[in-house]
Structures are given as structure tokens and as C-alpha cells.
Coordinates of C-alpha atoms and ligand atoms in Angstrom, one line a residue:
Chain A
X133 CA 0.0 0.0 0.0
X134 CA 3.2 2.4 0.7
X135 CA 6.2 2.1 -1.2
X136 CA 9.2 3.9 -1.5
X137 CA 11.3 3.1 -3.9
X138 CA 15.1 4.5 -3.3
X139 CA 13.4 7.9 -2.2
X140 CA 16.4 10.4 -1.9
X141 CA 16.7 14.6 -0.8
X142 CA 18.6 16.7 -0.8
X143 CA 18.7 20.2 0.6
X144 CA 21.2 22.1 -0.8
X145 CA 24.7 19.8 -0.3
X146 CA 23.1 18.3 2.5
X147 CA 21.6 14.7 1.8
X148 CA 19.0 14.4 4.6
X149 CA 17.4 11.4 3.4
X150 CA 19.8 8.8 1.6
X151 CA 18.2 6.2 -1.0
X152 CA 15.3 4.7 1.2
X153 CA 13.5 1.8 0.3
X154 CA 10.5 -0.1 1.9
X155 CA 7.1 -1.3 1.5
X156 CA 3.8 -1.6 3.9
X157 CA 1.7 -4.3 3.3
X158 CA -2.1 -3.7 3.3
X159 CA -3.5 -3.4 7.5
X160 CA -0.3 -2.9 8.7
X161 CA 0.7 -0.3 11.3
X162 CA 4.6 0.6 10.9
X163 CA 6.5 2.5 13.6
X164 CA 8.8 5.0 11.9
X165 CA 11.8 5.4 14.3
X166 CA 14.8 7.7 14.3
X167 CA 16.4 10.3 16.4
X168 CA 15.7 14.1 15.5
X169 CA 16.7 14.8 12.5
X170 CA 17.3 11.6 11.5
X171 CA 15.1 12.3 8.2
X172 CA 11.3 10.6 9.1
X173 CA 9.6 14.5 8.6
X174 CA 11.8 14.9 5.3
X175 CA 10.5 11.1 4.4
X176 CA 6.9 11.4 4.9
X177 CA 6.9 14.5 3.0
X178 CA 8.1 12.9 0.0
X179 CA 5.8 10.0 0.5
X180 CA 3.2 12.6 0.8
X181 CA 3.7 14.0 -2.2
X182 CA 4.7 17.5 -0.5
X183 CA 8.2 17.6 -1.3
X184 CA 9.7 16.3 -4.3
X185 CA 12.5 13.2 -4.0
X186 CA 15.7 14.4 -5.7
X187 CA 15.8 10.8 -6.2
X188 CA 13.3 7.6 -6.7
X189 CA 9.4 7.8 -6.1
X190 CA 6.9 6.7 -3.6
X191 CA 3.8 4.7 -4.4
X192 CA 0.8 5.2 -2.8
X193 CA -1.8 2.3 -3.5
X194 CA -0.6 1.5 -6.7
X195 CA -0.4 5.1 -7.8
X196 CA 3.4 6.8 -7.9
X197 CA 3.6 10.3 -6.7
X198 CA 5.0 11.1 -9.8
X199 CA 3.5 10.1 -11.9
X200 CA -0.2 10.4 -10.9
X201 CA 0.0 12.2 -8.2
X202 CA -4.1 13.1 -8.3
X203 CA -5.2 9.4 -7.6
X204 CA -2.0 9.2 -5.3
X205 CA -3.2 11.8 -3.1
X206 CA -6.8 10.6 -3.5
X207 CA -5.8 7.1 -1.4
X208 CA -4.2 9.6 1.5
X209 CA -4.6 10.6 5.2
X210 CA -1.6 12.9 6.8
X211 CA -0.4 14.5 10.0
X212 CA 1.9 16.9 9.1
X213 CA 4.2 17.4 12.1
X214 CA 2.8 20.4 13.3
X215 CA -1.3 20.2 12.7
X216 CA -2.4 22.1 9.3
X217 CA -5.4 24.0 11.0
X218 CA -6.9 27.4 10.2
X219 CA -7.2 29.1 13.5
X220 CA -10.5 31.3 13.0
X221 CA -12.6 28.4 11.6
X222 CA -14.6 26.1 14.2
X223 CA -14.0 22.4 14.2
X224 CA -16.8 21.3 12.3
X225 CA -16.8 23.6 9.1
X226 CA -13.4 23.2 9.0
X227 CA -13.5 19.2 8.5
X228 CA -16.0 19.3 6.2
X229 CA -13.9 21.8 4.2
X230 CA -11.1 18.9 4.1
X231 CA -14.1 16.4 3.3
X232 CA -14.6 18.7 0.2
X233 CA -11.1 19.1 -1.1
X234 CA -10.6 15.2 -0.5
X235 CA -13.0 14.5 -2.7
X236 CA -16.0 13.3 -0.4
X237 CA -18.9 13.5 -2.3
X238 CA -21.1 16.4 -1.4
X239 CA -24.0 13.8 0.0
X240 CA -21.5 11.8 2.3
X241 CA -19.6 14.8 3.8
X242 CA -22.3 15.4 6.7
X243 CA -21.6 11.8 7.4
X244 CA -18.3 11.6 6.8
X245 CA -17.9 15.0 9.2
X246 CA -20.4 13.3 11.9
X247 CA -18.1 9.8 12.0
X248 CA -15.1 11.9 12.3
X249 CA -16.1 13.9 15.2
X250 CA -17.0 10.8 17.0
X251 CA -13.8 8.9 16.7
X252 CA -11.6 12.2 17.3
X253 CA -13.8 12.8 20.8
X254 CA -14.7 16.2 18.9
X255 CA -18.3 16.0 19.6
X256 CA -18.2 18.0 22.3
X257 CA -16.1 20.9 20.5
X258 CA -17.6 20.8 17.4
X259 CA -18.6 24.7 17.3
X260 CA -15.7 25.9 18.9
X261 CA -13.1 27.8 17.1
X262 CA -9.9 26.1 16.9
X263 CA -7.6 28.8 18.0
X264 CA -9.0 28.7 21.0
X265 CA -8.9 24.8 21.6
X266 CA -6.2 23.1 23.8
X267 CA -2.9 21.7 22.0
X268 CA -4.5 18.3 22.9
X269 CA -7.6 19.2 20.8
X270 CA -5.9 20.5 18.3
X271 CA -4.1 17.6 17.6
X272 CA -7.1 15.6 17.6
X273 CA -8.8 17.7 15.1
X274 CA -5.2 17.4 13.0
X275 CA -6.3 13.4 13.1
X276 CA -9.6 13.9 12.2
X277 CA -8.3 15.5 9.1
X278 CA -6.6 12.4 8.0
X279 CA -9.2 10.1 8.6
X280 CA -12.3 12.1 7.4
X281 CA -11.9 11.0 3.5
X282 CA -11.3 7.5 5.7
X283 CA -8.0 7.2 3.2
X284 CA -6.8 3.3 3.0
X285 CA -3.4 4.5 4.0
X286 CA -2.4 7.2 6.8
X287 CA 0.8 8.9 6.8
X288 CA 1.2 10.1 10.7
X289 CA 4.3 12.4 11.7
X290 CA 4.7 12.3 15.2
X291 CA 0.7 12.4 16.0
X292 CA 1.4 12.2 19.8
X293 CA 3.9 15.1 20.3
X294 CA 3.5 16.9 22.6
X295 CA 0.5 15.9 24.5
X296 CA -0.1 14.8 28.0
X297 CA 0.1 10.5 29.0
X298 CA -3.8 10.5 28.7
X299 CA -4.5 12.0 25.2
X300 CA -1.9 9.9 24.1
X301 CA -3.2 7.1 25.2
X302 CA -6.3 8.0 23.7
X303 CA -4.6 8.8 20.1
X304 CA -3.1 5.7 20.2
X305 CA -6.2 3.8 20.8
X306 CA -7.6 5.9 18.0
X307 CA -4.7 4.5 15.4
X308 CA -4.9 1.3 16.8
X309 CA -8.5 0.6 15.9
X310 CA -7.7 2.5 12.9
X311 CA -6.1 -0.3 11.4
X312 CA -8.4 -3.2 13.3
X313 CA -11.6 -1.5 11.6
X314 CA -15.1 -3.0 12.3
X315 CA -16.9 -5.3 9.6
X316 CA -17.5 -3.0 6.7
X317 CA -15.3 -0.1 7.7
X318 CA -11.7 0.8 5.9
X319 CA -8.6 -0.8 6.6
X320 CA -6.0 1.0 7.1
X321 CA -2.5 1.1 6.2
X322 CA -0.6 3.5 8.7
X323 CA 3.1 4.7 8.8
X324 CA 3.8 6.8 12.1
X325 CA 6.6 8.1 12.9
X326 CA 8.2 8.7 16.6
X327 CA 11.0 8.8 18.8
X328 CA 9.0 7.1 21.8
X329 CA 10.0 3.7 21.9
X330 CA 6.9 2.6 24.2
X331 CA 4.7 4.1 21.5
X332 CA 5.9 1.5 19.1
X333 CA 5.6 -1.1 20.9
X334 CA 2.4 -0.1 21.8
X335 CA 0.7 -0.1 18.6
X336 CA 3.1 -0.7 15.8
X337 CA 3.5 -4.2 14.2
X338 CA 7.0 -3.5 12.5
X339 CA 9.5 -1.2 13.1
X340 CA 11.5 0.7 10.1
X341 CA 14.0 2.7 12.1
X342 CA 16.2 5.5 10.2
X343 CA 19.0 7.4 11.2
X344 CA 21.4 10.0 9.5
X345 CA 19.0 9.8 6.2
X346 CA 19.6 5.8 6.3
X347 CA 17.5 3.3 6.6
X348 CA 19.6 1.1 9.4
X349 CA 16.5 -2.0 10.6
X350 CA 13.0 -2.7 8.9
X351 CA 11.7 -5.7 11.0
X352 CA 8.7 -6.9 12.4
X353 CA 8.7 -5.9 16.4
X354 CA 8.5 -9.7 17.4
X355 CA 11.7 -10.1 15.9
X356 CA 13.9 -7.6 17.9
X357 CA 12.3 -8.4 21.4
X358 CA 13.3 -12.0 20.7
X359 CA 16.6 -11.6 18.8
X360 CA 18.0 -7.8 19.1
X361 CA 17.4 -7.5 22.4
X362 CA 14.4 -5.3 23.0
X363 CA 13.8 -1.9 21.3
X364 CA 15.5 -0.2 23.3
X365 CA 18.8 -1.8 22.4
X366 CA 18.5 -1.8 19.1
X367 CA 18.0 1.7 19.0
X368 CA 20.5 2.6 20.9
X369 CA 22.9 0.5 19.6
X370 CA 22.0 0.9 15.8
X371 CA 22.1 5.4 16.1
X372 CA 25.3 5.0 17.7
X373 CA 27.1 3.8 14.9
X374 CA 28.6 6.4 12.7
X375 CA 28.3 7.1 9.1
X376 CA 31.8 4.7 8.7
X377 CA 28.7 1.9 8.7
X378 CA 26.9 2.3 5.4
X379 CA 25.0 -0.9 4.9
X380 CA 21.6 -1.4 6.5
X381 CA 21.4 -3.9 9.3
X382 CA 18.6 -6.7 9.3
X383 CA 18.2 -8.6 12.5
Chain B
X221 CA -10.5 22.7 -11.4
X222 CA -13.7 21.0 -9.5
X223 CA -12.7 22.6 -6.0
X224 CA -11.9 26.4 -7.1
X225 CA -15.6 27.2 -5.4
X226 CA -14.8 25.3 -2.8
X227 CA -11.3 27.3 -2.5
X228 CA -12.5 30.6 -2.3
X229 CA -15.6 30.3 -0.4
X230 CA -13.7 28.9 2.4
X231 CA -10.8 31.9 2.2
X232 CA -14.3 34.4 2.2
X233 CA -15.4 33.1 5.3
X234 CA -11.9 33.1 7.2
X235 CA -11.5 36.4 5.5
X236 CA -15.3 37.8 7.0
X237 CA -13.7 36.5 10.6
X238 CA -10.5 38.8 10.7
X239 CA -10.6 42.0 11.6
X240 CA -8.7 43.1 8.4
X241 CA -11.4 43.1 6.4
X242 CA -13.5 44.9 8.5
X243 CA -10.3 47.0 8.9
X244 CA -10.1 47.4 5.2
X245 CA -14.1 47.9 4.6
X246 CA -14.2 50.7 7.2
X247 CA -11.8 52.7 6.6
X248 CA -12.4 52.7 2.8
X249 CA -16.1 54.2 3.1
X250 CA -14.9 56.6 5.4
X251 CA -12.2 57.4 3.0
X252 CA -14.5 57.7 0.4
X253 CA -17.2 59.8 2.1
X254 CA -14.2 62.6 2.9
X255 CA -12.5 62.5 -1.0
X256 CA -16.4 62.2 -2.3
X257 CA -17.3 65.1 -0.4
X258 CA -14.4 66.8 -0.6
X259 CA -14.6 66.8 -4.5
X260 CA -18.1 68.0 -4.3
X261 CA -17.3 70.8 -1.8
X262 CA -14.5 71.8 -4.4
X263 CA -17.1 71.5 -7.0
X264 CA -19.7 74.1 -5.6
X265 CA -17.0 76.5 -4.9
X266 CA -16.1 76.8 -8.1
X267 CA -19.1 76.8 -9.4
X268 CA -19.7 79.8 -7.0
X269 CA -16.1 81.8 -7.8
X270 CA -17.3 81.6 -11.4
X271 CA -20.7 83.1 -10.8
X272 CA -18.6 85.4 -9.2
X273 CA -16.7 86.4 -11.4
X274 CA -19.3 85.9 -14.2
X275 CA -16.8 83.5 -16.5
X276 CA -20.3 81.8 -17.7
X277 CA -17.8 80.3 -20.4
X278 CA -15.6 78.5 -17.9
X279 CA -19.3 77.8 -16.0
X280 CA -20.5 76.4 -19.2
X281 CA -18.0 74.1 -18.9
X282 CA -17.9 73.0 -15.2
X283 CA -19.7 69.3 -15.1
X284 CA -20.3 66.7 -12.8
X285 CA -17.8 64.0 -14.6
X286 CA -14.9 65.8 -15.0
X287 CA -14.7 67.8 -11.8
X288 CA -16.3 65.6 -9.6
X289 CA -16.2 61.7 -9.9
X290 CA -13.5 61.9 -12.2
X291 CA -11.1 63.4 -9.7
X292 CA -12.6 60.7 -6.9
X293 CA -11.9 57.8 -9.2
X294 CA -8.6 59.3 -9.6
X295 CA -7.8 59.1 -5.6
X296 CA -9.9 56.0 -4.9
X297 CA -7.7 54.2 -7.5
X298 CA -5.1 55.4 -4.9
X299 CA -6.7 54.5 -1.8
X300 CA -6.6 50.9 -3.9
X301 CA -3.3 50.9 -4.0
X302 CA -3.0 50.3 -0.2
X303 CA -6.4 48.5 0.8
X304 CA -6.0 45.5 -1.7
X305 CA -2.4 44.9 0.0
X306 CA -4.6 44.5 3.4
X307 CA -7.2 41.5 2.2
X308 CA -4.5 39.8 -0.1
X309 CA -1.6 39.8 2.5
X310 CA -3.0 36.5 3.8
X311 CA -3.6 34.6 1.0
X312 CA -0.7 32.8 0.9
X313 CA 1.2 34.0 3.7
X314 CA -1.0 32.3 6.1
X315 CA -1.2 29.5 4.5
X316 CA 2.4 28.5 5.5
X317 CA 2.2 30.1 9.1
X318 CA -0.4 27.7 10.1
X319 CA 0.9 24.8 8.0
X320 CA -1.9 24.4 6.3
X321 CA -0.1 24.6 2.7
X322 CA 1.2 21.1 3.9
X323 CA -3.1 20.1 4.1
X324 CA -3.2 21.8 0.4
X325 CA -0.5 20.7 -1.5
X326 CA -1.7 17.0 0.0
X327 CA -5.1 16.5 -1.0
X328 CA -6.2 16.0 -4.8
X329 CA -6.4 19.7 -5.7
X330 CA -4.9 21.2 -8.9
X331 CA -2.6 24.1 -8.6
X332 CA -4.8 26.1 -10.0
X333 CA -8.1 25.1 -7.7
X334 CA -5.5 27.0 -5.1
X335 CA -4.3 29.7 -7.0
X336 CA -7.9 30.8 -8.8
X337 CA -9.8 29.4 -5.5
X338 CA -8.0 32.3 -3.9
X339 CA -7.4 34.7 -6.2
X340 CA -11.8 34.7 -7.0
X341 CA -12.1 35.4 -3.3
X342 CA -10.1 38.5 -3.3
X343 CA -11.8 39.6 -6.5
X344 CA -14.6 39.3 -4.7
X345 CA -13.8 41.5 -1.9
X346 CA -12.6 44.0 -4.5
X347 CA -15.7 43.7 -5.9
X348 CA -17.7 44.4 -2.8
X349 CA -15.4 47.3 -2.2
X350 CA -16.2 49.2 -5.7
X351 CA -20.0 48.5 -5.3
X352 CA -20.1 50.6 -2.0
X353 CA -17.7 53.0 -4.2
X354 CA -20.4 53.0 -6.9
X355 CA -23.0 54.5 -4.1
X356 CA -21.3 57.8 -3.6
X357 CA -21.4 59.2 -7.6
X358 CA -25.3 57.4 -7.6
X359 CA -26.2 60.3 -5.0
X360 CA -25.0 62.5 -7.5
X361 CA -28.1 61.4 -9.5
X362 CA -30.6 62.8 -6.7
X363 CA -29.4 66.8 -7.9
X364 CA -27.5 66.4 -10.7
X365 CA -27.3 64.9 -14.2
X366 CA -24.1 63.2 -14.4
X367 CA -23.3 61.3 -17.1
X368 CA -24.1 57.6 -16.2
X369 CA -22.4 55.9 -19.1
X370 CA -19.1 57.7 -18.4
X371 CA -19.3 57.0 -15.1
X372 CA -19.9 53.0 -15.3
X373 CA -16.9 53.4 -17.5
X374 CA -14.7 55.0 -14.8
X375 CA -16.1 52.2 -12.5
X376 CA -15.3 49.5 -14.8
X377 CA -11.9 50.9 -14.4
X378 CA -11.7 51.0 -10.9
X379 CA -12.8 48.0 -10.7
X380 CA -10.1 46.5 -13.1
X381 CA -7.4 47.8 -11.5
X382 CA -9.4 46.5 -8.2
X383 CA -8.6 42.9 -10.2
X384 CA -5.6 43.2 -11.3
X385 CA -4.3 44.6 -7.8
X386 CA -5.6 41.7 -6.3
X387 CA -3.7 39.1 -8.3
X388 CA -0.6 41.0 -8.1
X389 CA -1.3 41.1 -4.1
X390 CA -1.6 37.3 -4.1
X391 CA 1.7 36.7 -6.1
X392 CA 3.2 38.8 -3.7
X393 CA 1.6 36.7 -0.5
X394 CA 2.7 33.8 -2.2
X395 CA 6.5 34.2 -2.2
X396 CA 6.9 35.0 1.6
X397 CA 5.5 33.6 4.9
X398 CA 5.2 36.8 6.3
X399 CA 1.8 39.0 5.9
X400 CA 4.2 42.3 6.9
X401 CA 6.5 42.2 3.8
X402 CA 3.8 40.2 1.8
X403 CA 2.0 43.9 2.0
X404 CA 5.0 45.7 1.8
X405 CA 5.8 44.2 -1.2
X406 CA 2.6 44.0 -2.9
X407 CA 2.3 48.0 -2.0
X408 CA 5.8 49.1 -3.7
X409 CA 5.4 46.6 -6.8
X410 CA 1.6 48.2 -7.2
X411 CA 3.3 51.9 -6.4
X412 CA 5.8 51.4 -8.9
X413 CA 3.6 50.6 -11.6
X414 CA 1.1 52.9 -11.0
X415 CA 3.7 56.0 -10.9
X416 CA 5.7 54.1 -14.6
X417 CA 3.6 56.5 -16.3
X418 CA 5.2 59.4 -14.7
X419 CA 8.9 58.1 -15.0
X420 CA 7.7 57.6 -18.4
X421 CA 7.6 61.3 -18.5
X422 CA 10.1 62.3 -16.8
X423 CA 12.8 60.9 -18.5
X424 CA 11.4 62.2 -22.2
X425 CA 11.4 65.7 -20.2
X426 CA 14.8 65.0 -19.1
X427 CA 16.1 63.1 -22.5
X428 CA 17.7 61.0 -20.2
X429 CA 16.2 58.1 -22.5
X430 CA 15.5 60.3 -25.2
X431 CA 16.6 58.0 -27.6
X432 CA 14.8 55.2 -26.4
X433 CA 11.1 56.2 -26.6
X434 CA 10.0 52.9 -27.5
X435 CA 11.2 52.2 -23.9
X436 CA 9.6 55.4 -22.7
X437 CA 6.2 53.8 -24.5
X438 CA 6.8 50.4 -22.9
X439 CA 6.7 52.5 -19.6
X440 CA 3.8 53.9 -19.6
X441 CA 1.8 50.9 -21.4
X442 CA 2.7 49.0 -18.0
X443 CA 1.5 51.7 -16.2
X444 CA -2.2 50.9 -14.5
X445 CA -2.4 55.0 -14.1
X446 CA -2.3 55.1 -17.9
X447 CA -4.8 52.6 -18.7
X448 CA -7.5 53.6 -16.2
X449 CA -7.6 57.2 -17.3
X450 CA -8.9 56.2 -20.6
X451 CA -11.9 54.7 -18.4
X452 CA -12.4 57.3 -16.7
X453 CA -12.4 59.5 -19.4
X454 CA -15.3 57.3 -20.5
X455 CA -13.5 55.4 -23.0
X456 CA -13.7 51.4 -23.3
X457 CA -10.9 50.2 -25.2
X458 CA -10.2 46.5 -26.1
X459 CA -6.6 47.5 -25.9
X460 CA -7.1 48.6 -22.2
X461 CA -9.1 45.8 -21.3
X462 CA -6.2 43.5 -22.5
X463 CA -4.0 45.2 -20.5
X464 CA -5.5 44.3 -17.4
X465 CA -6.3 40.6 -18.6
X466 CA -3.0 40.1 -19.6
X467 CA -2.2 42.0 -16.2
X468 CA -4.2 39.3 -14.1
X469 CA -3.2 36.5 -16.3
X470 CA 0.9 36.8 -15.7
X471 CA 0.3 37.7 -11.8
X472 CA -1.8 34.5 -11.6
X473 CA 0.8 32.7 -13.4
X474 CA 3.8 33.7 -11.2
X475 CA 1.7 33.2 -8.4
X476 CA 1.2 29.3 -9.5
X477 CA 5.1 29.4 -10.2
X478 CA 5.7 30.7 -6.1
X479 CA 3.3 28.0 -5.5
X480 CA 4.9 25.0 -6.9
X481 CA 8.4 26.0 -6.3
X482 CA 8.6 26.1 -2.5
X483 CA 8.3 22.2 -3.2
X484 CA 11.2 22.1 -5.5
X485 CA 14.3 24.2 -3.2
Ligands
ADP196 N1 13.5 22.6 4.6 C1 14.7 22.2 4.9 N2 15.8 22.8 4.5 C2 17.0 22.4 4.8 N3 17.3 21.4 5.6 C3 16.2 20.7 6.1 C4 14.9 21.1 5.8 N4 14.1 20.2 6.5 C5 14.8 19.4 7.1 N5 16.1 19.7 7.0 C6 17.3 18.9 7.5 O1 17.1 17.6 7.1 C7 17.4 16.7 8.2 C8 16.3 15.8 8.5 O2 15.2 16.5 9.0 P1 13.8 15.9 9.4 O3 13.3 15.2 8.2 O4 12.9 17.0 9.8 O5 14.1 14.9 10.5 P2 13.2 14.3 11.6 O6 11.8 14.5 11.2 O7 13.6 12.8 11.7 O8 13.5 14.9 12.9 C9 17.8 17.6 9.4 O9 19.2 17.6 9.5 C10 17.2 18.9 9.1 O10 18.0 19.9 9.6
MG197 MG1 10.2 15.4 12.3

């Protein structure tokens, strides 16, 4: 559902994200790992269709960015790293605005508006204007952007930044049953990315973890506990090595 | 180019929220009342000097047009000059500051559902703005007999260069995050082309480019100070009207250009 095929950039001489490759099958949930500035906002972007790869392409349900980047787009739900919200509109007109411009037909929006609000927790906020709503809501109301097209695949940059151990909690049930849908509803693909190790093993299946542009270990999270040592190990031990290292490790 | 509607109704409403428009809308009736009734007050006076002084010829002469809307078009098309700067400092500009270009440049829109979607709500400000312009020579009607055809003209005008400083105000917004120096900017590249006309001048005065007149020419064809006077002067011209089309058309175009390229540094 999410490919990248040897996506590169480069910002001026500096190569923030160097030749990554991966796929995510249909239903999956992949934890996107990496220290700051590792590259996962620069990635996403490019999966996104938002910036340009100086090198290779991302495919998004069968469509590449490049080449079709309309249907592309079509088949996606993101969370920009900081929440794209327009401050003076209340929570309500504003999703149906993204309902339109995703492409929800006029008839479903209401719907489409009316499920959102209930899986965000937004009911109760639904009139409010989201300047003046708490960074927790705010974030919540970025999600419900994502979802309210109810895209197969989610691109998620950082969603739980920044908020307190119970809305987090509470986003990552969200994401969980995201991708666990009842009968009938969408499954869906999600990539998140995240430097909370706990938050991946919470709700991630796999775990691609990048660091200095490179992708460094793309295995399921079964595999590290029981071979690498934990999470926490591998991470530590894989975003220690220097750029001396080039090859990717596989556990 | 299905979500252009869309686009633009949504920038109306965040822009009928702000207190810039309201900004903008109040202070250009007030504006208007003083110049309108300053022109009129002008107006009486001389008719009254020339009663005075009995110059029936010069009295004979004296009309509504000329000496009164005329010279108000003339400093509305001013007052333009820095209250389209003040709705159109946003368009793009705030796009970025709230991230929301990231939501945009996401979904399945066409570059040009943006750049039209937001360029059609401006116009429509703009448009609002010259319709409560077009009461002020209409009370003119309730004592007077001013032309009406020349005066649509000269509101055509206004209008157009309304338009076409309401695209060149998006381009602007669309090459900076911030709404400051998206107005500053939008205010000196309108100033500058408003005042080609006299450079134009000057420099045949001065000979300075003498030699090249055909420069000279090219000067004050770009000049929006130029092509309105014609309007107001009652005078539709297809060559006019192409200015401003062609006007509109290149701002939107460099406006789609800003647009796009902020993905491609
Ligand atoms: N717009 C940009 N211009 C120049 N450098 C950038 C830009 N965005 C990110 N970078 C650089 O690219 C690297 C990767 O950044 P980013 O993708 O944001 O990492 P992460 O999201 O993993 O923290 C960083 O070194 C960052 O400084
Ligand atoms: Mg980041």
C-alpha cells in the first residue's frame, strides 16, 4: 500500500534522506523510528507528495507520486508534524472543508464529518473555534483530518507530540482501531513516525528505524524483542554507529 | 479545477472572521465619504467663484464628470493601492504560518483550484469594495445629471485595477510567509507601476532616454495610471481591457510558479 522506492533529498549539499527503500503491506501499522533529525519528517513528505525526492518515487496504493500524483493523493490521510489548521474556523466547518477538497462526495460529507467527530472525541467541540482549543484538541482535530476522506493509508508524523500521557493514550487507541476496523469499515494502512520507543511497541507491528537519512533496521517488532534484544537496544545501539557503517542492518 | 468554489468560499469566510477586512471595509467608506465630499465641496466652490466672477464660459464648462467623480476615481484608484495589499496579504502567507499549505499541497487539488480558488475570493472583496464606491457618484443622481455611461466606465476601471491589484497582491503573499512584507511588497510593486507612467515622462522631459522612446512607451503601457484614465475618461478600449487581462493572467501565473516551487528548493 506504501512504497518507497530509493526515495532520496537533498537540501542544498546536505543529503537528509539517503536512498530509502521499503514497503507496507495492506492493514499494517509501521512505527517509523529515528532520532531528531534523523530524516522521518523529510520522508513522509516525500511520500506525501509534498516535497519532491531528488531521487526515486513513492507509491501510494498502486499510484506513484510522480507520476499520478491526483489518484496518489486521492488514497491519503496525513499529519503533518505540526497540525495544518486554520485558527479562525470552528472544528466542524473546517472538516467538512477537508471532506470537500478530498474529494467526499457532497452527500457523504455530513456523514463523513459526523463519523469523524465521533472517533476524534470532537463532539463535544464541534462549534468551537480552533484557535481557541487546547494543543490536545488541536491535535485531535489534526487526526480527524486524516481520517475524514477514511483514506486506506495514513501517513502520521509524530501524532502524539506533545501531549499529556492521557490524550496519548487515547490517540493511540484511536490508530490502533484505525487499522483493526469494524466489519464493513476501511482498513488501514498507517506509517507513524516517533522517537517514543513505548509508542511503538504499543501499537506498531514492525518497526522501520532510520537514522542520519539511512534506513539502518526494517523488522517486524516480534523479531527484535526476541533476537535484538528489546527496542530499546536496538536503537541505541543501531544510532550509535557512525556514518563509517553504510549498509543497513537486518536482524 | 472541480474545487476552485470550494477554495474561495472557504478563504471568504476566514477572511469575513479577521478584523482586516472589517479593517479594510471601514476605513475605505470613510475614505471615500471625505474625498467624495471633498470633490463635491471643491465643486460648488467653483461653481460659485465663477458666478462670481461671471466666467459663464468656464461655467458652461464646469460638469459633474470631469470635476467631480473623475477626480474621486482618480484618488480612490489610490486608496486601492493600499487597501487591496490588506485582504491579499493572507492569501498565501498564512497558508504557511499555520501549515496548512502542507493540508493543500496533500489533497487531490490542482494548482490552480488554489491559486484561482484564492485569487476569486479577493476579486470578490474587490468587488464588494467598488459596489459601495459605486454609491457615492449614484447620489449625484438625486441633484444632478451626471453622465451615467461615463461613469460606469470610470467604474469598470476602478474595478479592473481592483482585479488586477488583487492578483498581483496574491503573487506577492505567495512568495513570503510573512503578511508584513507580503503587504510591503505587494504596496511598492503596485506603487511602482502605478507612478511608470510618470517616469515615463520624466525621462522624455529630461532626455535622459531620449533616444529610447519605444522604452519610454513600454513604460507607460505598463502603467495601471495610464490605462485607467482612458476609463475614466469614458472610453472602453479593447486594448485597455487587454491590459488588465494580460495583467491578471501573468500575476496568476507567477503566483502558481511561487506556489509550486517552494516544493522544488
Ligand atoms: N526545509 C529544509 N531545508 C534544509 N534542511 C532541512 C529542511 N528540512 C529538514 N532539513 C534537515 O534535514 C534533516 C532531516 O530533518 P527531518 O526530516 O525533519 O528529521 P526528523 O523528522 O527525523 O527529525 C535535518 O538535518 C534537518 O535539519
Ligand atoms: Mg520530524
Amino acid at each position: 500500500m506504501i512504497e518507497a522506492r530509493a526515495m532520496s533529498k537533498r537540501y542544498g549539499d546536505r543529503l537528509a534522506v539517503d536512498s530509502i527503500s521499503f514497503e507496507v503491506a495492506r492493514g499494517e501499522v509501521v512505527g517509523f523510528l529515528g532520532p531528531n533529525g534523523a530524516g522521518k519528517t523529510t520522508t513522509m513528505r516525500m511520500l506525501t507528495g509534498f516535497l519532491p525526492p531528488t531521487d526515486g518515487t513513492a507509491v501510494i496504493d498502486g499510484h506513484d507520486m510522480l507520476t499520478d500524483p491526483l489518484r496518489a493523493r486521492r488514497s491519503l490521510g496525513y499529519l503533518p508534524e505540526s497540525p495544518p489548521l486554520y485558527p479562525e474556523m470552528d472544528v466542524e466547518g473546517y472538516l467538512r472543508f477537508v471532506a470537500s477538497i478530498k474529494g467526499v462526495p457532497r452527500g457523504e460529507r455530513r456523514s463523513a464529518v459526523e463519523r469523524t467527530l465521533e472517533r476524534c472525541g470532537l463532539v463535544d467541540v464541534r462549534r468551537r473555534v480552533i484557535g481557541a482549543l487546547s494543543k490536545g484538541y488541536r491535535q485531535r482535530v489534526g487526526l480527524g483530518q486524516a481520517i475524514v476522506h477514511d483514506p486506506p493509508v495514513l501517513i502520521l508524523d509524530e501524532p502524539t507530540v506533545g501531549l499529556d500521557p492521557v490524550q496519548i493514550r487515547e490517540i493511540r487507541t484511536l490508530i490502533s482501531n484505525l487499522a483493526r476496523p469494524a466489519a464493513g469499515g476501511t482498513q488501514h494502512t498507517v506509517i507513524l513516525s516517533t522517537h517514543i520507543l513505548s509508542e511503538v511497541e504499543a501499537i506498531c507491528q514492525r518497526v522501520i528505524l532510520i537514522h542520519r537519512g539511512r534506513k539502518r533496521v526494517d523488522a517486524p517488532i516480534a523479531d527484535l524483542v526476541r533476537e535484538g534484544g528489546g527496542l530499546e537496544s536496538v536503537f541505541a545501539r543501531e544510532t550509535a554507529r557512525d556514518e563509517s557503517e553504510p549498509e543497513a542492518a537486518t536482524v | 479545477m472541480r474545487h476552485v468554489g470550494t477554495i474561495a468560499s472557504r478563504e471568504l469566510r476566514s477572511l469575513f472572521v479577521s478584523p482586516v477586512a472589517y479593517a479594510v471595509l471601514t476605513l475605505f467608506v470613510l475614505l471615500a465619504g471625505f474625498f467624495f465630499l471633498s470633490s463635491l465641496l471643491q465643486f460648488e466652490e467653483y461653481v460659485l467663484r465663477m458666478q462670481q466672477f461671471q466666467y459663464f464660459d468656464q461655467l458652461k464648462e464646469l460638469n459633474l464628470n470631469d470635476h467631480v467623480i473623475a477626480p474621486f476615481f482618480g484618488v480612490m484608484s489610490v486608496v486601492l493601492l493600499f487597501m487591496v495589499p490588506g485582504i491579499t496579504m493572507g492569501l498565501f502567507a498564512s497558508e504557511k504560518t499555520n501549515h496548512t499549505d502542507e493540508l493543500l499541497l496533500t489533497s487531490p487539488l490542482t494548482m490552480w483550484d488554489i491559486v484561482l480558488g484564492k485569487y476569486l475570493a479577493a476579486a470578490a472583496f474587490v468587488s464588494l469594495l467598488v459596489a459601495l464606491l459605486a454609491l457615492y457618484p449614484a447620489i449625484l443622481l438625486l441633484y444632478g445629471d451626471p453622465e451615467v455611461a461615463k461613469t460606469l466606465a470610470g467604474l469598470l476601471g476602478l474595478w479592473l485595477v481592483g482585479l488586477a491589484y488583487a492578483a498581483i497582491g496574491g503573487f506577492a503573499s505567495s512568495i513570503t510567509r510573512n503578511q508584513i512584507i507580503a503587504f510591503a511588497f505587494s504596496f511598492v510593486l503596485l506603487l511602482v507601476l502605478w507612478m511608470l507612467s510618470f517616469l515615463a515622462d520624466l525621462g522624455a522631459a529630461g532626455g535622459a532616454i531620449g533616444a529610447a522612446t519605444g522604452f519610454s512607451d513600454f513604460l507607460r503601457w505598463l502603467s495601471t495610471a495610464e490605462h485607467f484614465e482612458s476609463f475614466v475618461k469614458g472610453l472602453i478600449d479593447t486594448a485597455d481591457l487587454a491590459y488588465f487581462a494580460v495583467l491578471v493572467g501573468t500575476s496568476l501565473l507567477l503566483t502558481k510558479f511561487a506556489v509550486e516551487s517552494v516544493r522544488w528548493r
